[in-house]
Every structure is written in structure tokens, then in C-alpha cells.
CSV table of N, CA and C in Angstrom, one decimal:
chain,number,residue,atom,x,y,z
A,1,UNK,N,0.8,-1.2,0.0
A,1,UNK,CA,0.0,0.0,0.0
A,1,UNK,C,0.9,1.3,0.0
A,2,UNK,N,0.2,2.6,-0.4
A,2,UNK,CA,0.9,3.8,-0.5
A,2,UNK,C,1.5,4.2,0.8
A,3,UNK,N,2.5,4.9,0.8
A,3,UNK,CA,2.8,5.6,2.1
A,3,UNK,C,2.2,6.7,2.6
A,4,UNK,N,1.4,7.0,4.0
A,4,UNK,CA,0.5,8.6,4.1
A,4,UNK,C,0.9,9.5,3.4
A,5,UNK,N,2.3,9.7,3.3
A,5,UNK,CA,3.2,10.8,2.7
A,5,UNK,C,2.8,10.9,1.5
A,6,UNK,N,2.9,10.0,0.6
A,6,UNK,CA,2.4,9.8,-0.9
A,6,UNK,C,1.0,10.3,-1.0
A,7,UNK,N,-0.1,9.4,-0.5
A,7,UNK,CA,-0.9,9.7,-0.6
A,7,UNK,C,-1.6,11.2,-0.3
A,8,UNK,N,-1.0,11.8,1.0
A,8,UNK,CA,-1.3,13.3,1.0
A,8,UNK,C,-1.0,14.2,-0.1
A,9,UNK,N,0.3,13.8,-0.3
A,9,UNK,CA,1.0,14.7,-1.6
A,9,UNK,C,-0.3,14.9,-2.7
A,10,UNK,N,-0.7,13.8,-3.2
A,10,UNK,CA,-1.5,13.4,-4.0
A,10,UNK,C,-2.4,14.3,-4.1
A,11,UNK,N,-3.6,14.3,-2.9
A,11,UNK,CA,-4.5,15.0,-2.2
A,11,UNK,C,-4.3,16.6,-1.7
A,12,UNK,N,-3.0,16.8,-1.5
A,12,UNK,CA,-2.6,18.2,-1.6
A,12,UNK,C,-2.3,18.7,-2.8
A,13,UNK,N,-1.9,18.2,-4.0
A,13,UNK,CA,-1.7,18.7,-5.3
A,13,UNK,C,-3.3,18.6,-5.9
A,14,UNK,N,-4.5,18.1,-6.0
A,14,UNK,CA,-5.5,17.6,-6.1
A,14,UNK,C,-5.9,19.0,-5.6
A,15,UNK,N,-5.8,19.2,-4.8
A,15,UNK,CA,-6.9,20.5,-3.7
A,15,UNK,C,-6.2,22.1,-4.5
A,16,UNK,N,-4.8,21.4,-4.6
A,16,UNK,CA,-4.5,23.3,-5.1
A,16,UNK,C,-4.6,23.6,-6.9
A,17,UNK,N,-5.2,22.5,-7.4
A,17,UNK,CA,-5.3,22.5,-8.8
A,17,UNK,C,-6.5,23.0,-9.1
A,18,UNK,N,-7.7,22.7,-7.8
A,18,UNK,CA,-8.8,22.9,-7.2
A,18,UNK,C,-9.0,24.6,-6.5
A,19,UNK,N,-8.0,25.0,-6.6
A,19,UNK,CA,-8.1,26.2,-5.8
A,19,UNK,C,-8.3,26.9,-4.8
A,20,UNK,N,-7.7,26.0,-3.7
A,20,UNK,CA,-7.6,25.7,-2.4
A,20,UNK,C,-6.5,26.0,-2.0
A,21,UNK,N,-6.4,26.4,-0.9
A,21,UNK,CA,-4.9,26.8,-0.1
A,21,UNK,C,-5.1,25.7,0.9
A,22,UNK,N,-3.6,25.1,1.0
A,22,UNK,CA,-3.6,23.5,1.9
A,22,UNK,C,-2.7,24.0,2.8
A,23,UNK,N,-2.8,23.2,3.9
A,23,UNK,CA,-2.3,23.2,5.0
A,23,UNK,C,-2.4,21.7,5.2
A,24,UNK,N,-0.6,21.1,5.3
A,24,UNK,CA,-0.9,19.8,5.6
A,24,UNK,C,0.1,19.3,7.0
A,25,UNK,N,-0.4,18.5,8.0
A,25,UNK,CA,0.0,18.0,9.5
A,25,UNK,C,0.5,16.9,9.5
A,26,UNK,N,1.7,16.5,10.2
A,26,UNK,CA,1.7,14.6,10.0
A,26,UNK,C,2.3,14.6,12.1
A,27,UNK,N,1.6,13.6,12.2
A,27,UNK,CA,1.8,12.8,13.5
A,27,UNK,C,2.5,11.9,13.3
A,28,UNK,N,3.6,11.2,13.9
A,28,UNK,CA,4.2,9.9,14.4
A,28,UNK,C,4.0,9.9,15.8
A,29,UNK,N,3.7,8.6,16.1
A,29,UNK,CA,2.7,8.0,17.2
A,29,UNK,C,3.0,6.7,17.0
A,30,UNK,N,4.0,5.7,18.3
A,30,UNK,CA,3.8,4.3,18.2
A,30,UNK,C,4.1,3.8,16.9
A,31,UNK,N,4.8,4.1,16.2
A,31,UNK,CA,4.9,3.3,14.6
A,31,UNK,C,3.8,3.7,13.7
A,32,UNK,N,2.9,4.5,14.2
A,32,UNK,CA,1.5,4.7,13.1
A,32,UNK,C,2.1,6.2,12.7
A,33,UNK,N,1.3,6.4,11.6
A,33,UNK,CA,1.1,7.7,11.0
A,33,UNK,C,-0.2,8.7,10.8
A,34,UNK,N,-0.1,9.5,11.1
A,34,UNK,CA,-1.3,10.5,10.7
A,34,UNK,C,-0.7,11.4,9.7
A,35,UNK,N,-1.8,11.7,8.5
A,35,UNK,CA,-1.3,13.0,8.0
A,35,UNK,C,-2.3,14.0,7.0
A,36,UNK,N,-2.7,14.7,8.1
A,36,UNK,CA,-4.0,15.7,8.1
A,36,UNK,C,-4.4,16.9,6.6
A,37,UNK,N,-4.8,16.5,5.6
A,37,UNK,CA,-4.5,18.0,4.3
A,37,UNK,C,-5.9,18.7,4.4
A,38,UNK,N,-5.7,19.7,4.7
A,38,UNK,CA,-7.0,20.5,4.7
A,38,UNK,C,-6.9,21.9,3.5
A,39,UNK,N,-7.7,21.7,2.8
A,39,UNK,CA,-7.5,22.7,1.9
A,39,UNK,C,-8.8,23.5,2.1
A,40,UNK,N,-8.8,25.5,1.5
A,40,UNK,CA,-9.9,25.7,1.9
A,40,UNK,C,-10.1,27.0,0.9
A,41,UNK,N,-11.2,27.4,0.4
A,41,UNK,CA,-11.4,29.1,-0.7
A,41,UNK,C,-11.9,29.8,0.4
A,42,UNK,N,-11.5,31.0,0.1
A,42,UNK,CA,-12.1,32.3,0.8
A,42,UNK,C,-12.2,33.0,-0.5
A,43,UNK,N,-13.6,34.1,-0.6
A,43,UNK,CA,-14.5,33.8,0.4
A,43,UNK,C,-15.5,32.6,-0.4
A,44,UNK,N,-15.5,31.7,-1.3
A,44,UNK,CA,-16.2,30.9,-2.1
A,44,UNK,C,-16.6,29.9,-0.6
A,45,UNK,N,-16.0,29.7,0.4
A,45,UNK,CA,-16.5,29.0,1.4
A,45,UNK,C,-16.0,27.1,1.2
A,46,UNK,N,-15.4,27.3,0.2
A,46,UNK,CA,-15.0,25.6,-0.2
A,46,UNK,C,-14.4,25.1,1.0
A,47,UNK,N,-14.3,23.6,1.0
A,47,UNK,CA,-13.4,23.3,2.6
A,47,UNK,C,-13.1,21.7,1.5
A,48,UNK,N,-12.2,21.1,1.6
A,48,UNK,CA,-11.6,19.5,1.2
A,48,UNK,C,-11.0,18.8,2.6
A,49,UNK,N,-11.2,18.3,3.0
A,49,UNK,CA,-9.8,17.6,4.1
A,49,UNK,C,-9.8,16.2,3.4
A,50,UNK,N,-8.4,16.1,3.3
A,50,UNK,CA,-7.9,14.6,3.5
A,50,UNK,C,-7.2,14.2,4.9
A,51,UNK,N,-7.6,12.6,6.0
A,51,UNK,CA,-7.2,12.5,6.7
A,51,UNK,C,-6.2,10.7,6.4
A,52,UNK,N,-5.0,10.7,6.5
A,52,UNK,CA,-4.5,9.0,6.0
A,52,UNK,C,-4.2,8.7,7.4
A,53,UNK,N,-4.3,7.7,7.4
A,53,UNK,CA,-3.6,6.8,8.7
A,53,UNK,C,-2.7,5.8,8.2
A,54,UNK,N,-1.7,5.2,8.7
A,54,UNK,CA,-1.3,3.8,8.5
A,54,UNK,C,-0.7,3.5,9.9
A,55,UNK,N,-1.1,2.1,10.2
A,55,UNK,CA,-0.9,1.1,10.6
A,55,UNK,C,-0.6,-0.4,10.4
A,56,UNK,N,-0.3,-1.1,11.4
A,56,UNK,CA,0.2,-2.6,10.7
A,56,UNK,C,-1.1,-3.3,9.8
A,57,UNK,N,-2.5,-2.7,10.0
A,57,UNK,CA,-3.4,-3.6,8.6
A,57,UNK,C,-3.3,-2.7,7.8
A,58,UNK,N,-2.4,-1.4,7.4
A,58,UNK,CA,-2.6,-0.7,5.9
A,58,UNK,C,-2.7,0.6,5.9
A,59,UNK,N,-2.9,1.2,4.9
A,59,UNK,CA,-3.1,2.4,4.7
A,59,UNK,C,-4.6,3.4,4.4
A,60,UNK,N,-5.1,4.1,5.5
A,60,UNK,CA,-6.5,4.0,4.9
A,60,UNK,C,-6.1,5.7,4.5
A,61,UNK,N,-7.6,6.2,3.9
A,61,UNK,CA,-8.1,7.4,3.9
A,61,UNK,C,-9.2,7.7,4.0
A,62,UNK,N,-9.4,9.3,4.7
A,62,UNK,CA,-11.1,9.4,5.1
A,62,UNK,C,-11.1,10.9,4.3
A,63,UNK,N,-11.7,11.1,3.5
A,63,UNK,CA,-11.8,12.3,2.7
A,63,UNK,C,-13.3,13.5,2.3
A,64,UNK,N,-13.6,14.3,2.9
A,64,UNK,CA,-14.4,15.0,2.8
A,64,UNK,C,-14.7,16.7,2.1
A,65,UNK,N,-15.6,16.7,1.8
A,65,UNK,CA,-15.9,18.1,0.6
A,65,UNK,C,-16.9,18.7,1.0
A,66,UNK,N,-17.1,20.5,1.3
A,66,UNK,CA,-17.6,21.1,1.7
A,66,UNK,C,-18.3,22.3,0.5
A,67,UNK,N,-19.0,22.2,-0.2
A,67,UNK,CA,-19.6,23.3,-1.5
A,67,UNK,C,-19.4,24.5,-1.1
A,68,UNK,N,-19.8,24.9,0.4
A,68,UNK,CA,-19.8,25.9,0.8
A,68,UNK,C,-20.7,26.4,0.6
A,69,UNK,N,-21.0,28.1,0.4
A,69,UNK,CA,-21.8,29.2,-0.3
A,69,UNK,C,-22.7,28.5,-2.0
């Protein structure tokens, strides 16, 4: 499976092609990964977040979209 790192990149290039200004966070914790991409428009009100995790069953993602206004 991808590595969070990869997969955020992905998701952060994704969001600013989109027209989003990202802000992205990584946790290390116990061998696990977090790594938080939040992208967002002003004033259009848009919001994206990508959240990955990996642990020893894999690599997930939880991904959400806001229309806004």
C-alpha cells in the first residue's frame, strides 16, 4: 500500500489544482502515521480535508468536501 506521505501529496496537489490553499500536518505515534490535508477558498467558502492513517493492517483514507456558499 501507498505511504501517508504519498498519498497526502496526491491530495494536496489535487486540492490546489482545485483552488484551495492546503495546510498539511503529520503525526508519528507508536509506529502509526497521521497526515492531516486541509484545503480551503475564501470567500467561495470551499473546505476539502484529507485524513490517512497507516498502521500494521494498511493504509487508509477518510476524505471530505464542503460546496460551501
Amino acid at each position: 500500500s501507498d505511504k501517508p506521505e504519498q498519498l497526502a501529496a496526491f491530495y494536496a496537489d489535487a486540492m490546489k489544482k482545485a483552488g484551495l490553499e492546503v495546510q498539511t500536518n503529520k503525526l508519528e505515534q507508536d509506529g502509526n502515521t497521521t497526515v492531516m490535508v486541509h484545503g480551503t477558498s475564501q470567500p467561495a467558502g470551499r473546505q476539502a480535508s484529507a485524513t490517512i492513517t497507516s498502521d500494521t493492517e494498511g493504509t487508509k483514507a477518510v476524505i471530505t468536501y464542503e460546496n460551501g456558499k
